[in-house]
mmCIF file of C-alpha atoms and ligand atoms in Angstrom:
data_model
loop_
_atom_site.group_PDB
_atom_site.id
_atom_site.type_symbol
_atom_site.label_atom_id
_atom_site.label_comp_id
_atom_site.label_asym_id
_atom_site.label_seq_id
_atom_site.Cartn_x
_atom_site.Cartn_y
_atom_site.Cartn_z
ATOM 1 C CA MET Z 1 0.162 0.032 0.027
ATOM 2 C CA GLU Z 2 1.714 3.121 -1.062
ATOM 3 C CA ALA Z 3 0.078 5.660 0.641
ATOM 4 C CA LYS Z 4 0.494 9.584 0.629
ATOM 5 C CA PHE Z 5 0.155 11.612 3.757
ATOM 6 C CA GLU Z 6 0.034 14.931 2.570
ATOM 7 C CA ALA Z 7 -3.369 17.006 2.226
ATOM 8 C CA ASP Z 8 -4.166 18.313 -0.777
ATOM 9 C CA ALA Z 9 -6.334 20.439 -2.816
ATOM 10 C CA GLU Z 10 -8.966 17.836 -2.842
ATOM 11 C CA ASP Z 11 -8.828 17.469 0.726
ATOM 12 C CA VAL Z 12 -8.741 20.956 1.504
ATOM 13 C CA GLU Z 13 -12.798 21.850 -1.067
ATOM 14 C CA PHE Z 14 -13.822 18.539 0.561
ATOM 15 C CA GLU Z 15 -13.148 19.456 4.541
ATOM 16 C CA SER Z 16 -14.962 22.934 3.715
ATOM 17 C CA ALA Z 17 -17.697 21.871 1.218
ATOM 18 C CA THR Z 18 -18.564 18.905 4.354
ATOM 19 C CA PHE Z 19 -18.249 21.589 7.123
ATOM 20 C CA LYS Z 20 -20.786 23.417 5.775
ATOM 21 C CA GLU Z 21 -23.753 20.812 5.450
ATOM 22 C CA SER Z 22 -22.206 19.915 9.199
ATOM 23 C CA ALA Z 23 -22.251 23.550 10.864
ATOM 24 C CA LYS Z 24 -26.255 23.489 8.823
ATOM 25 C CA ARG Z 25 -27.564 20.035 10.379
ATOM 26 C CA SER Z 26 -25.662 21.048 13.689
ATOM 27 C CA GLN Z 27 -27.547 24.019 14.153
ATOM 28 C CA ALA Z 28 -30.833 22.116 13.574
ATOM 29 C CA VAL Z 29 -30.372 19.779 16.096
ATOM 30 C CA TRP Z 30 -28.665 21.921 18.246
ATOM 31 C CA GLN Z 31 -32.533 24.109 18.475
ATOM 32 C CA ASP Z 32 -34.241 21.001 18.975
ATOM 33 C CA LEU Z 33 -31.985 19.506 21.104
ATOM 34 C CA PRO Z 34 -33.189 21.488 24.469
ATOM 35 C CA LYS Z 35 -37.304 20.216 23.083
ATOM 36 C CA ASN Z 36 -36.641 17.176 22.212
ATOM 37 C CA PRO Z 37 -33.795 15.722 24.193
ATOM 38 C CA GLY Z 38 -35.367 11.621 23.853
ATOM 39 C CA LYS Z 39 -34.593 11.662 20.639
ATOM 40 C CA TYR Z 40 -31.091 11.145 20.288
ATOM 41 C CA ARG Z 41 -28.994 9.264 21.570
ATOM 42 C CA VAL Z 42 -24.867 10.805 21.277
ATOM 43 C CA LEU Z 43 -22.034 9.355 21.064
ATOM 44 C CA THR Z 44 -18.616 10.609 21.702
ATOM 45 C CA GLY Z 45 -15.041 9.704 23.165
ATOM 46 C CA GLU Z 46 -11.753 10.389 23.333
ATOM 47 C CA ARG Z 47 -8.209 7.413 23.927
ATOM 48 C CA PRO Z 48 -7.419 7.346 26.584
ATOM 49 C CA THR Z 49 -3.768 9.226 26.545
ATOM 50 C CA GLY Z 50 -3.299 10.413 29.403
ATOM 51 C CA PRO Z 51 -5.439 12.905 32.648
ATOM 52 C CA LEU Z 52 -7.280 15.634 30.905
ATOM 53 C CA HIS Z 53 -6.462 19.406 31.587
ATOM 54 C CA ILE Z 54 -8.032 22.347 30.822
ATOM 55 C CA GLY Z 55 -8.573 22.144 27.126
ATOM 56 C CA HIS Z 56 -10.533 18.780 28.025
ATOM 57 C CA LEU Z 57 -12.720 20.575 30.358
ATOM 58 C CA PHE Z 58 -13.578 24.160 29.504
ATOM 59 C CA GLY Z 59 -14.379 22.145 25.811
ATOM 60 C CA THR Z 60 -15.014 18.836 24.875
ATOM 61 C CA VAL Z 61 -16.354 18.514 28.712
ATOM 62 C CA ALA Z 62 -18.186 21.334 29.627
ATOM 63 C CA ASN Z 63 -19.556 20.510 26.438
ATOM 64 C CA ARG Z 64 -20.885 16.924 27.206
ATOM 65 C CA VAL Z 65 -21.870 18.002 30.905
ATOM 66 C CA ARG Z 66 -24.192 20.630 28.853
ATOM 67 C CA ILE Z 67 -26.116 17.758 26.425
ATOM 68 C CA GLN Z 68 -26.190 15.403 29.877
ATOM 69 C CA GLU Z 69 -28.164 18.434 31.328
ATOM 70 C CA LEU Z 70 -30.458 18.766 28.815
ATOM 71 C CA GLY Z 71 -31.467 15.303 29.332
ATOM 72 C CA ALA Z 72 -30.074 13.619 26.287
ATOM 73 C CA THR Z 73 -28.575 9.752 26.695
ATOM 74 C CA THR Z 74 -24.924 9.776 26.528
ATOM 75 C CA PHE Z 75 -22.698 7.148 25.767
ATOM 76 C CA ILE Z 76 -19.214 8.197 26.464
ATOM 77 C CA VAL Z 77 -15.979 5.715 24.700
ATOM 78 C CA ILE Z 78 -13.039 5.644 26.210
ATOM 79 C CA ALA Z 79 -11.404 4.338 22.796
ATOM 80 C CA ASP Z 80 -8.527 2.142 24.785
ATOM 81 C CA TYR Z 81 -7.959 -0.313 21.609
ATOM 82 C CA GLN Z 82 -7.548 3.217 19.815
ATOM 83 C CA VAL Z 83 -4.285 3.981 22.162
ATOM 84 C CA LEU Z 84 -2.375 1.731 20.011
ATOM 85 C CA THR Z 85 -2.520 3.135 16.542
ATOM 86 C CA ASP Z 86 0.462 6.086 16.907
ATOM 87 C CA ARG Z 87 2.117 4.071 19.837
ATOM 88 C CA ASP Z 88 3.522 0.074 20.481
ATOM 89 C CA THR Z 89 3.095 0.133 24.822
ATOM 90 C CA ALA Z 90 -0.544 -0.198 26.350
ATOM 91 C CA GLU Z 91 1.596 -0.291 29.398
ATOM 92 C CA ALA Z 92 -0.617 3.574 30.514
ATOM 93 C CA VAL Z 93 -3.097 2.312 29.401
ATOM 94 C CA GLY Z 94 -4.615 0.903 32.365
ATOM 95 C CA ALA Z 95 -3.722 3.478 34.925
ATOM 96 C CA ASN Z 96 -5.186 6.258 32.175
ATOM 97 C CA VAL Z 97 -8.574 5.095 32.049
ATOM 98 C CA ARG Z 98 -9.018 4.840 35.862
ATOM 99 C CA GLU Z 99 -7.603 8.915 35.833
ATOM 100 C CA VAL Z 100 -10.288 9.320 32.800
ATOM 101 C CA ILE Z 101 -12.690 8.497 34.818
ATOM 102 C CA LEU Z 102 -12.347 10.509 37.251
ATOM 103 C CA ASP Z 103 -11.844 13.621 35.208
ATOM 104 C CA TYR Z 104 -15.492 12.980 34.022
ATOM 105 C CA LEU Z 105 -16.599 12.044 37.995
ATOM 106 C CA ALA Z 106 -14.796 15.554 38.478
ATOM 107 C CA SER Z 107 -16.466 17.529 36.327
ATOM 108 C CA GLY Z 108 -19.789 16.304 36.731
ATOM 109 C CA LEU Z 109 -20.824 13.478 34.290
ATOM 110 C CA ASP Z 110 -23.102 11.311 36.639
ATOM 111 C CA PRO Z 111 -23.714 8.170 35.478
ATOM 112 C CA GLU Z 112 -26.068 8.223 38.212
ATOM 113 C CA ASN Z 113 -28.341 10.319 36.610
ATOM 114 C CA GLY Z 114 -29.268 6.553 34.484
ATOM 115 C CA ARG Z 115 -28.740 8.600 31.044
ATOM 116 C CA THR Z 116 -24.909 8.623 31.481
ATOM 117 C CA PHE Z 117 -22.533 5.589 31.195
ATOM 118 C CA PHE Z 118 -18.753 5.209 29.976
ATOM 119 C CA PHE Z 119 -17.399 2.523 29.068
ATOM 120 C CA SER Z 120 -14.192 1.281 27.321
ATOM 121 C CA HIS Z 121 -13.482 -0.673 23.575
ATOM 122 C CA SER Z 122 -12.507 -3.419 25.276
ATOM 123 C CA HIS Z 123 -14.837 -4.585 27.141
ATOM 124 C CA ILE Z 124 -17.804 -4.960 24.168
ATOM 125 C CA PRO Z 125 -17.096 -7.412 21.944
ATOM 126 C CA GLU Z 126 -20.281 -6.631 19.808
ATOM 127 C CA LEU Z 127 -18.614 -2.978 19.532
ATOM 128 C CA ASN Z 128 -15.814 -5.081 18.063
ATOM 129 C CA GLN Z 129 -17.142 -7.396 15.695
ATOM 130 C CA LEU Z 130 -19.203 -4.767 13.555
ATOM 131 C CA LEU Z 131 -15.577 -3.306 12.663
ATOM 132 C CA LEU Z 132 -15.502 -6.777 9.690
ATOM 133 C CA PRO Z 133 -19.357 -6.247 8.245
ATOM 134 C CA PHE Z 134 -18.099 -2.923 8.176
ATOM 135 C CA MET Z 135 -14.905 -3.231 6.387
ATOM 136 C CA SER Z 136 -17.477 -4.590 3.251
ATOM 137 C CA LEU Z 137 -18.152 -1.065 3.203
ATOM 138 C CA VAL Z 138 -15.327 0.569 2.455
ATOM 139 C CA THR Z 139 -12.838 1.089 0.214
ATOM 140 C CA THR Z 140 -8.913 0.948 0.522
ATOM 141 C CA ALA Z 141 -9.136 4.437 -1.798
ATOM 142 C CA GLU Z 142 -11.573 6.390 1.089
ATOM 143 C CA LEU Z 143 -9.521 4.943 4.151
ATOM 144 C CA ASP Z 144 -6.319 6.337 2.283
ATOM 145 C CA ARG Z 145 -7.967 9.583 1.307
ATOM 146 C CA ASN Z 146 -8.578 10.499 5.144
ATOM 147 C CA PRO Z 147 -6.791 13.844 5.607
ATOM 148 C CA THR Z 148 -7.532 13.354 9.697
ATOM 149 C CA VAL Z 149 -5.361 10.045 9.599
ATOM 150 C CA LYS Z 150 -3.409 12.338 7.591
ATOM 151 C CA GLU Z 151 -2.514 14.223 9.756
ATOM 152 C CA GLU Z 152 -2.412 12.324 12.945
ATOM 153 C CA ILE Z 153 0.429 10.299 10.686
ATOM 154 C CA ARG Z 154 2.102 13.103 10.176
ATOM 155 C CA ALA Z 155 1.923 14.887 13.929
ATOM 156 C CA ALA Z 156 3.663 11.355 16.132
ATOM 157 C CA GLY Z 157 6.172 11.282 12.526
ATOM 158 C CA LEU Z 158 5.195 7.324 12.393
ATOM 159 C CA ARG Z 159 8.013 5.590 8.915
ATOM 160 C CA GLN Z 160 5.583 2.698 9.686
ATOM 161 C CA VAL Z 161 1.562 3.010 9.795
ATOM 162 C CA ASN Z 162 0.329 -0.147 11.955
ATOM 163 C CA ALA Z 163 -3.270 -0.887 10.062
ATOM 164 C CA LEU Z 164 -5.320 -0.180 13.803
ATOM 165 C CA MET Z 165 -4.353 2.992 12.146
ATOM 166 C CA TYR Z 166 -5.163 3.013 8.722
ATOM 167 C CA THR Z 167 -8.575 0.955 9.933
ATOM 168 C CA TYR Z 168 -9.519 3.010 12.882
ATOM 169 C CA PRO Z 169 -12.190 5.135 11.095
ATOM 170 C CA ILE Z 170 -14.410 2.522 10.563
ATOM 171 C CA HIS Z 171 -13.580 1.271 14.544
ATOM 172 C CA GLN Z 172 -14.993 4.517 15.677
ATOM 173 C CA ALA Z 173 -17.881 3.680 12.836
ATOM 174 C CA ALA Z 174 -18.783 0.694 14.844
ATOM 175 C CA ASP Z 175 -18.035 2.839 18.546
ATOM 176 C CA ILE Z 176 -21.249 5.299 17.322
ATOM 177 C CA LEU Z 177 -23.330 2.850 15.620
ATOM 178 C CA PHE Z 178 -23.050 -0.834 18.065
ATOM 179 C CA CYS Z 179 -25.054 1.760 20.187
ATOM 180 C CA LYS Z 180 -27.078 3.564 17.153
ATOM 181 C CA GLY Z 181 -25.962 7.175 18.424
ATOM 182 C CA ASN Z 182 -27.555 9.229 15.783
ATOM 183 C CA VAL Z 183 -25.826 12.735 16.966
ATOM 184 C CA VAL Z 184 -22.443 13.261 17.776
ATOM 185 C CA PRO Z 185 -20.299 16.483 19.625
ATOM 186 C CA VAL Z 186 -16.715 16.747 17.920
ATOM 187 C CA GLY Z 187 -14.351 18.361 17.269
ATOM 188 C CA ARG Z 188 -13.419 19.769 13.005
ATOM 189 C CA ASP Z 189 -10.733 17.445 13.246
ATOM 190 C CA GLN Z 190 -12.964 14.129 13.651
ATOM 191 C CA LEU Z 191 -15.622 15.143 10.303
ATOM 192 C CA PRO Z 192 -14.269 13.003 8.273
ATOM 193 C CA HIS Z 193 -14.483 9.956 10.570
ATOM 194 C CA LEU Z 194 -18.251 11.430 10.843
ATOM 195 C CA GLU Z 195 -18.577 11.340 6.986
ATOM 196 C CA LEU Z 196 -17.253 7.371 6.760
ATOM 197 C CA THR Z 197 -19.972 7.082 9.510
ATOM 198 C CA ARG Z 198 -22.441 8.274 8.210
ATOM 199 C CA LYS Z 199 -21.600 6.305 4.924
ATOM 200 C CA ILE Z 200 -21.313 3.259 6.294
ATOM 201 C CA ALA Z 201 -24.165 3.551 7.528
ATOM 202 C CA ARG Z 202 -26.890 4.256 4.353
ATOM 203 C CA ARG Z 203 -24.916 1.688 2.473
ATOM 204 C CA PHE Z 204 -25.031 -0.984 5.193
ATOM 205 C CA ASN Z 205 -29.064 -0.340 5.092
ATOM 206 C CA GLU Z 206 -29.311 0.010 1.515
ATOM 207 C CA ARG Z 207 -26.588 -3.172 0.982
ATOM 208 C CA PHE Z 208 -28.649 -5.414 3.970
ATOM 209 C CA ALA Z 209 -31.367 -3.835 4.994
ATOM 210 C CA PRO Z 210 -33.390 -2.086 2.199
ATOM 211 C CA LYS Z 211 -36.911 -2.313 4.292
ATOM 212 C CA GLU Z 212 -36.106 -2.490 7.712
ATOM 213 C CA PRO Z 213 -32.441 0.216 8.041
ATOM 214 C CA VAL Z 214 -30.331 -1.168 11.283
ATOM 215 C CA PHE Z 215 -28.775 1.797 11.494
ATOM 216 C CA PRO Z 216 -28.608 5.710 11.578
ATOM 217 C CA VAL Z 217 -27.442 8.009 10.325
ATOM 218 C CA PRO Z 218 -25.380 10.284 12.864
ATOM 219 C CA ASP Z 219 -25.227 14.755 13.217
ATOM 220 C CA ALA Z 220 -22.488 15.533 13.854
ATOM 221 C CA LEU Z 221 -23.258 18.242 16.741
ATOM 222 C CA LEU Z 222 -20.596 21.086 16.152
ATOM 223 C CA SER Z 223 -19.653 23.721 19.289
ATOM 224 C CA GLU Z 224 -18.554 27.265 19.529
ATOM 225 C CA LEU Z 225 -15.794 26.345 21.430
ATOM 226 C CA PRO Z 226 -13.193 28.491 23.671
ATOM 227 C CA VAL Z 227 -9.860 28.538 22.295
ATOM 228 C CA VAL Z 228 -7.692 27.316 25.352
ATOM 229 C CA LEU Z 229 -4.185 26.822 24.331
ATOM 230 C CA GLY Z 230 -1.072 25.864 26.973
ATOM 231 C CA THR Z 231 1.004 27.844 29.144
ATOM 232 C CA ASP Z 232 3.948 28.688 25.934
ATOM 233 C CA GLY Z 233 1.377 29.623 24.095
ATOM 234 C CA GLN Z 234 1.313 26.727 21.588
ATOM 235 C CA LYS Z 235 -1.389 23.977 21.358
ATOM 236 C CA MET Z 236 -1.994 22.293 24.426
ATOM 237 C CA SER Z 237 -0.459 18.964 25.085
ATOM 238 C CA LYS Z 238 0.991 16.516 27.662
ATOM 239 C CA SER Z 239 3.831 16.379 25.420
ATOM 240 C CA ARG Z 240 4.606 19.529 25.341
ATOM 241 C CA GLY Z 241 4.885 19.558 29.858
ATOM 242 C CA ASN Z 242 2.176 23.573 28.574
ATOM 243 C CA THR Z 243 -0.674 21.212 30.211
ATOM 244 C CA ILE Z 244 -3.089 22.405 33.292
ATOM 245 C CA MET Z 245 -4.511 19.046 34.993
ATOM 246 C CA LEU Z 246 -7.246 19.103 36.887
ATOM 247 C CA LYS Z 247 -4.966 16.607 39.131
ATOM 248 C CA MET Z 248 -3.048 18.760 39.861
ATOM 249 C CA SER Z 249 -2.797 20.735 42.983
ATOM 250 C CA ALA Z 250 -3.045 24.646 43.924
ATOM 251 C CA ASP Z 251 0.411 24.672 43.966
ATOM 252 C CA GLU Z 252 1.275 22.928 40.968
ATOM 253 C CA THR Z 253 -1.048 24.784 39.079
ATOM 254 C CA ALA Z 254 0.444 27.623 40.171
ATOM 255 C CA LYS Z 255 3.502 26.261 39.437
ATOM 256 C CA ALA Z 256 2.555 26.070 35.456
ATOM 257 C CA ILE Z 257 0.961 29.323 35.524
ATOM 258 C CA LYS Z 258 4.254 30.796 37.046
ATOM 259 C CA GLY Z 259 6.084 29.579 34.297
ATOM 260 C CA ALA Z 260 3.581 30.491 31.555
ATOM 261 C CA LYS Z 261 4.986 33.055 29.002
ATOM 262 C CA THR Z 262 4.697 36.501 28.243
ATOM 263 C CA ASP Z 263 5.984 39.085 26.738
ATOM 264 C CA ALA Z 264 7.769 42.467 27.986
ATOM 265 C CA ASP Z 265 4.916 44.914 27.219
ATOM 266 C CA ARG Z 266 3.597 45.631 31.054
ATOM 267 C CA ASN Z 267 0.370 46.756 30.172
ATOM 268 C CA ILE Z 268 -1.854 44.246 29.799
ATOM 269 C CA ALA Z 269 -4.832 44.201 26.059
ATOM 270 C CA TYR Z 270 -6.341 41.791 24.894
ATOM 271 C CA ASP Z 271 -4.814 41.255 21.427
ATOM 272 C CA PRO Z 272 -5.404 37.788 20.338
ATOM 273 C CA GLN Z 273 -3.247 38.284 16.875
ATOM 274 C CA HIS Z 274 -0.195 40.379 18.096
ATOM 275 C CA ARG Z 275 0.345 38.809 21.591
ATOM 276 C CA PRO Z 276 -1.583 35.398 21.676
ATOM 277 C CA GLU Z 277 -0.264 34.118 25.510
ATOM 278 C CA VAL Z 278 -1.222 36.983 27.412
ATOM 279 C CA ALA Z 279 -4.354 36.750 25.486
ATOM 280 C CA ASN Z 280 -4.617 32.873 26.566
ATOM 281 C CA LEU Z 281 -4.418 34.280 30.061
ATOM 282 C CA LEU Z 282 -6.836 36.391 29.412
ATOM 283 C CA ARG Z 283 -9.760 34.629 28.035
ATOM 284 C CA LEU Z 284 -8.870 31.611 30.815
ATOM 285 C CA ILE Z 285 -9.469 33.376 33.507
ATOM 286 C CA GLY Z 286 -12.649 35.550 31.482
ATOM 287 C CA ILE Z 287 -14.091 31.532 31.058
ATOM 288 C CA CYS Z 288 -13.364 31.559 35.235
ATOM 289 C CA SER Z 289 -14.819 34.318 36.423
ATOM 290 C CA GLY Z 290 -16.849 34.740 33.279
ATOM 291 C CA GLU Z 291 -15.869 38.280 32.356
ATOM 292 C CA THR Z 292 -14.751 39.118 28.791
ATOM 293 C CA PRO Z 293 -11.013 39.431 28.057
ATOM 294 C CA GLU Z 294 -11.448 43.141 27.660
ATOM 295 C CA ALA Z 295 -12.991 42.945 30.622
ATOM 296 C CA VAL Z 296 -10.267 41.200 32.891
ATOM 297 C CA ALA Z 297 -7.460 43.728 30.450
ATOM 298 C CA ALA Z 298 -8.592 46.769 31.991
ATOM 299 C CA ARG Z 299 -8.797 45.670 35.915
ATOM 300 C CA ILE Z 300 -5.643 44.381 35.377
ATOM 301 C CA GLY Z 301 -4.626 47.965 33.489
ATOM 302 C CA ASP Z 302 -0.150 47.422 34.183
ATOM 303 C CA GLY Z 303 0.135 45.605 36.689
ATOM 304 C CA GLY Z 304 2.595 43.718 34.341
ATOM 305 C CA GLY Z 305 2.678 39.441 33.196
ATOM 306 C CA GLY Z 306 3.384 39.420 37.095
ATOM 307 C CA LYS Z 307 -0.219 40.449 37.729
ATOM 308 C CA LEU Z 308 -1.664 38.630 35.188
ATOM 309 C CA LYS Z 309 -0.100 35.169 36.645
ATOM 310 C CA ALA Z 310 -1.361 36.339 39.675
ATOM 311 C CA THR Z 311 -4.995 36.798 38.618
ATOM 312 C CA LEU Z 312 -4.835 34.183 37.007
ATOM 313 C CA THR Z 313 -3.609 31.709 39.539
ATOM 314 C CA GLU Z 314 -5.976 33.207 42.099
ATOM 315 C CA ALA Z 315 -9.412 32.597 39.309
ATOM 316 C CA LEU Z 316 -8.695 29.649 38.257
ATOM 317 C CA ASN Z 317 -7.569 27.246 42.012
ATOM 318 C CA ALA Z 318 -11.106 29.196 42.421
ATOM 319 C CA TYR Z 319 -12.441 27.038 39.701
ATOM 320 C CA LEU Z 320 -11.349 24.274 39.782
ATOM 321 C CA ALA Z 321 -11.001 23.921 43.450
ATOM 322 C CA PRO Z 322 -14.381 21.938 43.760
ATOM 323 C CA LEU Z 323 -14.012 19.701 41.158
ATOM 324 C CA ARG Z 324 -10.710 18.547 43.026
ATOM 325 C CA GLU Z 325 -12.429 17.791 45.834
ATOM 326 C CA ARG Z 326 -14.969 15.467 43.908
ATOM 327 C CA ARG Z 327 -11.904 14.041 42.264
ATOM 328 C CA ALA Z 328 -9.982 13.777 45.572
ATOM 329 C CA ARG Z 329 -13.088 12.168 47.421
ATOM 330 C CA TYR Z 330 -13.647 8.901 43.631
ATOM 331 C CA ALA Z 331 -10.221 8.784 43.853
ATOM 332 C CA GLY Z 332 -10.414 7.518 47.367
ATOM 333 C CA GLU Z 333 -13.165 5.090 46.388
ATOM 334 C CA PRO Z 334 -11.639 2.601 43.494
ATOM 335 C CA ALA Z 335 -14.415 0.549 44.039
ATOM 336 C CA TYR Z 336 -16.842 2.972 42.810
ATOM 337 C CA VAL Z 337 -14.652 3.905 40.110
ATOM 338 C CA SER Z 338 -15.091 0.194 38.421
ATOM 339 C CA SER Z 339 -19.032 -0.021 39.265
ATOM 340 C CA VAL Z 340 -19.048 2.586 37.281
ATOM 341 C CA LEU Z 341 -17.465 1.488 34.641
ATOM 342 C CA LYS Z 342 -18.622 -1.708 34.789
ATOM 343 C CA LYS Z 343 -22.342 -0.991 35.041
ATOM 344 C CA GLY Z 344 -21.642 1.342 31.813
ATOM 345 C CA VAL Z 345 -19.637 -1.868 30.020
ATOM 346 C CA GLU Z 346 -23.095 -3.429 30.999
ATOM 347 C CA ARG Z 347 -25.356 -1.123 29.582
ATOM 348 C CA ALA Z 348 -22.996 -0.860 26.532
ATOM 349 C CA ARG Z 349 -23.378 -4.310 25.670
ATOM 350 C CA ALA Z 350 -27.299 -4.640 26.233
ATOM 351 C CA GLU Z 351 -27.123 -2.561 23.515
ATOM 352 C CA GLY Z 352 -24.572 -4.185 21.463
ATOM 353 C CA VAL Z 353 -25.919 -7.514 21.865
ATOM 354 C CA VAL Z 354 -29.214 -6.304 20.429
ATOM 355 C CA THR Z 355 -27.610 -4.212 17.158
ATOM 356 C CA LEU Z 356 -25.625 -7.561 16.586
ATOM 357 C CA ARG Z 357 -28.286 -9.783 16.313
ATOM 358 C CA GLN Z 358 -30.061 -6.842 14.147
ATOM 359 C CA VAL Z 359 -26.599 -6.894 11.412
ATOM 360 C CA ARG Z 360 -26.796 -11.276 11.627
ATOM 361 C CA ARG Z 361 -30.780 -10.903 10.477
ATOM 362 C CA ALA Z 362 -30.151 -8.364 7.863
ATOM 363 C CA MET Z 363 -26.884 -10.218 6.631
ATOM 364 C CA ASN Z 364 -28.450 -13.660 6.466
ATOM 365 C CA MET Z 365 -25.821 -14.571 9.394
ATOM 366 C CA ASP Z 366 -28.445 -15.688 12.429
ATOM 367 C CA HIS Z 367 -28.287 -19.359 11.276
ATOM 368 C CA GLY Z 368 -31.938 -19.894 12.789
ATOM 369 C CA LEU Z 369 -29.583 -19.635 16.040
ATOM 370 C CA ASP Z 370 -30.691 -16.107 17.545
HETATM 371 N N1 LIG A 401 -10.887 9.510 17.767
HETATM 372 C C1 LIG A 401 -11.278 11.003 18.965
HETATM 373 C C2 LIG A 401 -10.128 10.963 19.286
HETATM 374 O O1 LIG A 401 -9.130 11.690 18.980
HETATM 375 C C3 LIG A 401 -11.730 8.907 19.513
HETATM 376 C C4 LIG A 401 -12.936 8.554 19.886
HETATM 377 C C5 LIG A 401 -12.781 7.616 19.560
HETATM 378 C C6 LIG A 401 -13.996 8.471 19.244
HETATM 379 N N2 LIG A 401 -14.562 7.501 19.057
HETATM 380 C C7 LIG A 401 -15.079 8.198 19.031
HETATM 381 C C8 LIG A 401 -14.938 10.403 19.432
HETATM 382 C C9 LIG A 401 -16.041 8.310 18.592
HETATM 383 C C10 LIG A 401 -15.958 10.880 18.801
HETATM 384 C C11 LIG A 401 -17.221 8.941 18.495
HETATM 385 O O2 LIG A 401 -10.437 12.631 19.208
#
């Protein structure tokens, strides 16, 4: 297989066209969700590659909590198999799964409401089995074209691409469709995967179940998420060491902020274009205090980077204090954390068993046994 990993003009065109279409449908879902939450089954998730940081918290996780509060059923996949797309070791996966569950619980995702479920790939055989029929619905050319996979291969600096990296977008379709997810809150980078999921759902229904469609064709749920950069003004990522994690203590947070990059101009103003690092810190304070970044800047005035950082430290630690308290409490209850995952897995499997039976029947593979 000779894959090319550079984005080309066709990719860009595809991306902007699908983005517009997806944005339109997403808007319609946002309008209808509060009125008819029972219609929506949300599936989203992430790879357990480390504890969550404030970029996750203020972005995707806050969004999930919001959707949960609207009353939709939410399935969250902790995508443990997907971790192995760009690394050879599963050493940290077990610990990371627990960290991520603690972060979810601390952030207000609430498995006690009977509508929110966490589960891992590794425990849902029915989900994983869907990969096989789904693989028959996708061409290798379609896999070669996926811009997100290309970007991930580039970002990870992989010289060899394993078959899981190549095929995981199909597996991600199985994540969404095994439980009949019809809404997927995702960032723009995940849209190619969602487009593939929509194709797989349509093709399955057309090819195998024309009279009685098995799968919904899910919509992306896009939202304006705040831009949260790392303490160095670059993309927040663990490998850069520029993150502020939920699990950090107040002191560790203060230390991370102390090391944050600012600039020489003592007069603090909100100028995202020319002063991105300062602008990032101002936005973070604004998220915590409910002010606009401009108002925060006016308050700090010519106090310089020192006052900016002190203000952020105070605001962020105050904001995170109740979350951290909850997190510490749950960290002291490992049996409870296991029971949350167990309940999520049980519910997810129950969904998967029903779906797989429908899939076998549609494909003439029930053989009189189901
Ligand atoms: N690939 C996603 C990410 O890197 C994580 C993910 C796995 C996911 N399965 C999913 C997201 C299903 C949405 C739906 O963020």
